[in-house]
Structures are given as structure tokens and as C-alpha cells.
GROMACS .gro file of C-alpha atoms in nm:
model
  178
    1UNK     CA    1   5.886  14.676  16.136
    2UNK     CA    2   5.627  14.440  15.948
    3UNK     CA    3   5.577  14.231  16.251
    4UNK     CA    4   5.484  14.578  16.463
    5UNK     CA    5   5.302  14.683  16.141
    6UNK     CA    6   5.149  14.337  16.048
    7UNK     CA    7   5.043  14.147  16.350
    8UNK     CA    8   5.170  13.836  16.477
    9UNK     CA    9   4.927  13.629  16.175
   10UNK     CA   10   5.155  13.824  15.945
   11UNK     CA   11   5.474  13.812  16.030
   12UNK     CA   12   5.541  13.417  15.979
   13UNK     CA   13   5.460  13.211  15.685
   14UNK     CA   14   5.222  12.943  15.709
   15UNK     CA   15   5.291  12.594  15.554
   16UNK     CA   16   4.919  12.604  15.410
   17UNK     CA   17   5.049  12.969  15.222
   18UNK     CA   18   5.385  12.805  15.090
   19UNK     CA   19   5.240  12.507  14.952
   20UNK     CA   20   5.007  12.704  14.758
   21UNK     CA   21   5.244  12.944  14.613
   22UNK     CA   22   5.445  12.659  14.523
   23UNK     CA   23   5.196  12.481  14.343
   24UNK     CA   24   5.112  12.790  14.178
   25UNK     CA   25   5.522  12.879  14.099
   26UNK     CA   26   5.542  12.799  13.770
   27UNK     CA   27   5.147  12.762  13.663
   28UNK     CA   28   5.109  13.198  13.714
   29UNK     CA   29   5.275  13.548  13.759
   30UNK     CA   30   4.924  13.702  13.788
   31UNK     CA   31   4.752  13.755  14.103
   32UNK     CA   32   5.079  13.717  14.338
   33UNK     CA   33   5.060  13.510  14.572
   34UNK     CA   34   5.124  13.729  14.858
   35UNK     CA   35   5.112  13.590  15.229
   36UNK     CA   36   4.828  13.870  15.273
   37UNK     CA   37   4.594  13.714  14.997
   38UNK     CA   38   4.654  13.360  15.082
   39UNK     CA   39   4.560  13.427  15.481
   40UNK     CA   40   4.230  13.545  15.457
   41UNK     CA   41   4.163  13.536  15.002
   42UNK     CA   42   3.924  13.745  14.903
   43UNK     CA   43   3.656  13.637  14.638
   44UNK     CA   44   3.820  13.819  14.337
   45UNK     CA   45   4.150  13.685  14.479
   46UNK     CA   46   4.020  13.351  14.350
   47UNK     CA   47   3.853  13.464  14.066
   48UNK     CA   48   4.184  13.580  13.949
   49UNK     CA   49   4.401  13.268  14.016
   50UNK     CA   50   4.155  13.063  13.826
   51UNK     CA   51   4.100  13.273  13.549
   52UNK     CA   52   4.485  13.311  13.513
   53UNK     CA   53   4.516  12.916  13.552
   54UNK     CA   54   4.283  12.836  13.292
   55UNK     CA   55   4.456  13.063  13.081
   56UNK     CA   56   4.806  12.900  13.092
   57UNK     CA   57   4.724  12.533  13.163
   58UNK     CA   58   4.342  12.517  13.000
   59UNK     CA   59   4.197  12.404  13.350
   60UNK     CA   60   3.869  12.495  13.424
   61UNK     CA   61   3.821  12.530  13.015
   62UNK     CA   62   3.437  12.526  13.003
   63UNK     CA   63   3.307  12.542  13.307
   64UNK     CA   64   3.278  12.872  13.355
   65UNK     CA   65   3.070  13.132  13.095
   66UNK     CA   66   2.991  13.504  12.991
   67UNK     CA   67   2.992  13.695  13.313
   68UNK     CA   68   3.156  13.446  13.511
   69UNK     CA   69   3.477  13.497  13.310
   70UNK     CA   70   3.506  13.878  13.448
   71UNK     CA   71   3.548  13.885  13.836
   72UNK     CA   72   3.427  14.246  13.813
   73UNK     CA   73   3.099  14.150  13.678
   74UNK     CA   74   3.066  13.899  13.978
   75UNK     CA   75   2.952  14.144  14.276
   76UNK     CA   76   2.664  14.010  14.475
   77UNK     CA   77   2.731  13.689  14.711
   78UNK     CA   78   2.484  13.532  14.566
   79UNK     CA   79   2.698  13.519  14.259
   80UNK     CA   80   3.019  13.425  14.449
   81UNK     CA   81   2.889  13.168  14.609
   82UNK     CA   82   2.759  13.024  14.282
   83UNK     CA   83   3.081  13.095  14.105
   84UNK     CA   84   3.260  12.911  14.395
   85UNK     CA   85   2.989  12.584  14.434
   86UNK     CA   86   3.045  12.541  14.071
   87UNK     CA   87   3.465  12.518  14.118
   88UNK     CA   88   3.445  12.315  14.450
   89UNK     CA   89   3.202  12.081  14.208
   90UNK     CA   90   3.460  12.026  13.966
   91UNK     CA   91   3.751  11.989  14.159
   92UNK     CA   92   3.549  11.744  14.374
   93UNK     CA   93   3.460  11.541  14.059
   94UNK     CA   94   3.787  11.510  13.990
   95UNK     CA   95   4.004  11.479  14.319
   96UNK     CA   96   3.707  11.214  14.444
   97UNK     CA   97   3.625  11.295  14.770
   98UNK     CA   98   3.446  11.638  14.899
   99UNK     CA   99   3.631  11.905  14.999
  100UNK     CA  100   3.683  12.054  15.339
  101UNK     CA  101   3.564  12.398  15.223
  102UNK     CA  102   3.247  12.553  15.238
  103UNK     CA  103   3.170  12.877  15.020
  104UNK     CA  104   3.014  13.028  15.275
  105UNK     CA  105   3.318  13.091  15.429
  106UNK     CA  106   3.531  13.147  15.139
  107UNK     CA  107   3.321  13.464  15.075
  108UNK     CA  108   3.361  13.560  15.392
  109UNK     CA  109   3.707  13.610  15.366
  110UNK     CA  110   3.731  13.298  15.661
  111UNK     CA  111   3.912  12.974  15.733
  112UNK     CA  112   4.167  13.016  15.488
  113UNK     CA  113   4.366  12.726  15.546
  114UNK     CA  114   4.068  12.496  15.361
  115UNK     CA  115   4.028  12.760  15.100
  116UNK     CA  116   4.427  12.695  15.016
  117UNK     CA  117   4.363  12.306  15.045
  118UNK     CA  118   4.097  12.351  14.776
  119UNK     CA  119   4.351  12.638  14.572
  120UNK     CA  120   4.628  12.301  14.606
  121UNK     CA  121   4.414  12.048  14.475
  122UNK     CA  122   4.287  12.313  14.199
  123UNK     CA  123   4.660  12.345  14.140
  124UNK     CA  124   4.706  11.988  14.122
  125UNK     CA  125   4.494  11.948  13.860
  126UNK     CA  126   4.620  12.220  13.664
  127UNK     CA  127   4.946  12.070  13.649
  128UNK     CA  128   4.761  11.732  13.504
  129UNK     CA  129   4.556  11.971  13.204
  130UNK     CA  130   4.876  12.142  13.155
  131UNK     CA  131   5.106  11.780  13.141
  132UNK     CA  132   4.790  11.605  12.916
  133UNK     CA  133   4.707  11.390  13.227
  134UNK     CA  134   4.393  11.476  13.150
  135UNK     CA  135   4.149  11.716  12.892
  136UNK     CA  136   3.851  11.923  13.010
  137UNK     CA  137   3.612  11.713  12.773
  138UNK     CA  138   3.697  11.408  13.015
  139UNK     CA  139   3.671  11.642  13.321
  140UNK     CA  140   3.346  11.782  13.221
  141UNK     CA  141   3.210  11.372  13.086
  142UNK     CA  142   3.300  11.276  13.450
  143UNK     CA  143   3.100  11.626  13.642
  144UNK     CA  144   2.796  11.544  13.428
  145UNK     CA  145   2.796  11.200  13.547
  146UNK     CA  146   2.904  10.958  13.218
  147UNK     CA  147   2.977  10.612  13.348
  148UNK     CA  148   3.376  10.592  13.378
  149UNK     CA  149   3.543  10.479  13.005
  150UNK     CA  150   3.834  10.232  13.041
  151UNK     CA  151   4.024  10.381  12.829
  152UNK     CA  152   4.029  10.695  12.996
  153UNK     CA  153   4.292  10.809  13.260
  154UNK     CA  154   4.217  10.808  13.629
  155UNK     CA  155   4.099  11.155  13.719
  156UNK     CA  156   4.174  11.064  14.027
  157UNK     CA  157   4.545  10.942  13.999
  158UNK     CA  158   4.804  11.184  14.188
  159UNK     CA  159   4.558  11.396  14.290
  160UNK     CA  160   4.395  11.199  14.573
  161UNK     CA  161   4.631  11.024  14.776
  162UNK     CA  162   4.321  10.773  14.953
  163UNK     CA  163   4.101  10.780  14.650
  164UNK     CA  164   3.862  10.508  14.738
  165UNK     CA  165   3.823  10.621  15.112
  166UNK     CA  166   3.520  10.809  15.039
  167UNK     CA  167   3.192  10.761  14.916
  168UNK     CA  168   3.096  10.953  14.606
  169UNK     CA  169   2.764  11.124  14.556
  170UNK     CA  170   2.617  11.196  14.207
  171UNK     CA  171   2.784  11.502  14.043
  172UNK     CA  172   2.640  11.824  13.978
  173UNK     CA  173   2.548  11.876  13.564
  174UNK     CA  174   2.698  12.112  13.323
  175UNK     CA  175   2.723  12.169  12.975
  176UNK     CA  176   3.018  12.154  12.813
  177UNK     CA  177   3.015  12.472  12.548
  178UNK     CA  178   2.963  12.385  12.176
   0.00000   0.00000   0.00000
């Protein structure tokens, strides 16, 4: 019946879907990650799985503020696509090579299988806050462009498979809350 009901996109999972909800297994219970969501996510979707991320692992900590923090606040696409520039930023800064996602799209509701690739890596990284890999203060040194401390971790490291493939272009700045 769900494959009559569903369509043919529905009614098999996708490898892109099950590697995100794996990553996500034991990081959330809140938004499920339902094969619907994951094949075409909408905007609050996201909003919710990072939200609920930084909540149990402390990844993005900081980067986002006041109305940003309430997906219901965040209406216009103007806003969404700011909201979503400023997390492909800082997973960029620290996975070291540009994403294959462009927000455009992610608003859109379109090419899901890059907007799970970017949900992965943002995974990814949860998993290192979470494990003390690494701390938002060194995320947030690194997206405001401080030369790299060598006595810091490699943000890099485990994330990135082919981390000095690609050529990096200066980071985006924020402020890290006081």
C-alpha cells in the first residue's frame, strides 16, 4: 500500500537517507528522521535537527542568536537562506573544503542528497563536540580566521577524508557571544 500511496521515490530507502539517520541515531530523538523529511527537508526540518544537536552535543554553541534559535521566528527566505549560509560557513570551516550544497536549493525543498551530505558532515562534527574532539571556542577561533595554534586539534581530522585536496578561501566572521 505505501508504494501505491507513496510513489516509487518513497517506497525504497536511499543510502544518502540511512547514513544520515545513522549519524543522527544516537546524537537525537527530536525531529525523526523520517525517509519523507530526509528526501526533499524542509527549512524548519533543519532548523530542528540543529537546534536539537546543539542541544545534546553543544555543536553549533554560538553561532547562532536571538531569533535564529526559534525556527518559527525564521519565515521569510531571506532569513533561511541566511540562517543556512551561516551553517554551511561553519561546517565548511571546519570539514576544510566547500560543500556541495547551495542554500538556494535547500530552501527550495531540492537536491536533497547534498543537503544530507552537508546534515552528515554536520553530524560528524557533532559527534567530535560531543567526544571533546573539539570545543566551539576553537570552532568559532578557526571561522573568524585566527592563524591555526599548534596545540590545538585538527578540526579537520576524521571529518575530511582528503583534507588538503582543496584550496581554502578566507572564512566568513562571527562573534563568539560574551
Amino acid at each position: 500500500i505505501s508504494e501505491v500511496n507513496s510513489g516509487p521515490c518513497y517506497s525504497m530507502s536511499l543510502d544518502y537517507v540511512v547514513e544520515t539517520q545513522q549519524i543522527f541515531a544516537d546524537l537525537i530523538t527530536k525531529p525523526k528522521l523520517t525517509e519523507k523529511y530526509l528526501q526533499r527537508p524542509p527549512f524548519r526540518f533543519i532548523h530542528d535537527l540543529v537546534t536539537n544537536t546543539m542541544q545534546s552535543t553543544g555543536f553549533p554553541q554560538g553561532l547562532f542568536e536571538g531569533n535564529e534559535l526559534n525556527g518559527k521566528l525564521i519565515k521569510d527566505k531571506y532569513e533561511k537562506l541566511s540562517w543556512l549560509q551561516k551553517l554551511i560557513q561553519c561546517i565548511e570551516s571546519v570539514h576544510g573544503e566547500k560543500l556541495a550544497v547551495d542554500a538556494n536549493k535547500v530552501v527550495a525543498g531540492k537536491d536533497a542528497e547534498s543537503t544530507n551530505e552537508m546534515l552528515q558532515v554536520f553530524g560528524a562534527i557533532a559527534h567530535r563536540v560531543a567526544a571533546g574532539e573539539l570545543s566551539m571556542p576553537q570552532i568559532m577561533r578557526v571561522m573568524n580566521g585566527a592563524d591555526d595554534d599548534e596545540n590545538e586539534p585538527n578540526l579537520n581530522k576524521s571529518v575530511s577524508g582528503d583534507e588538503n585536496e582543496t584550496e581554502h578561501t578566507s572564512p566568513p566572521q562571527f562573534t563568539q557571544p560574551s
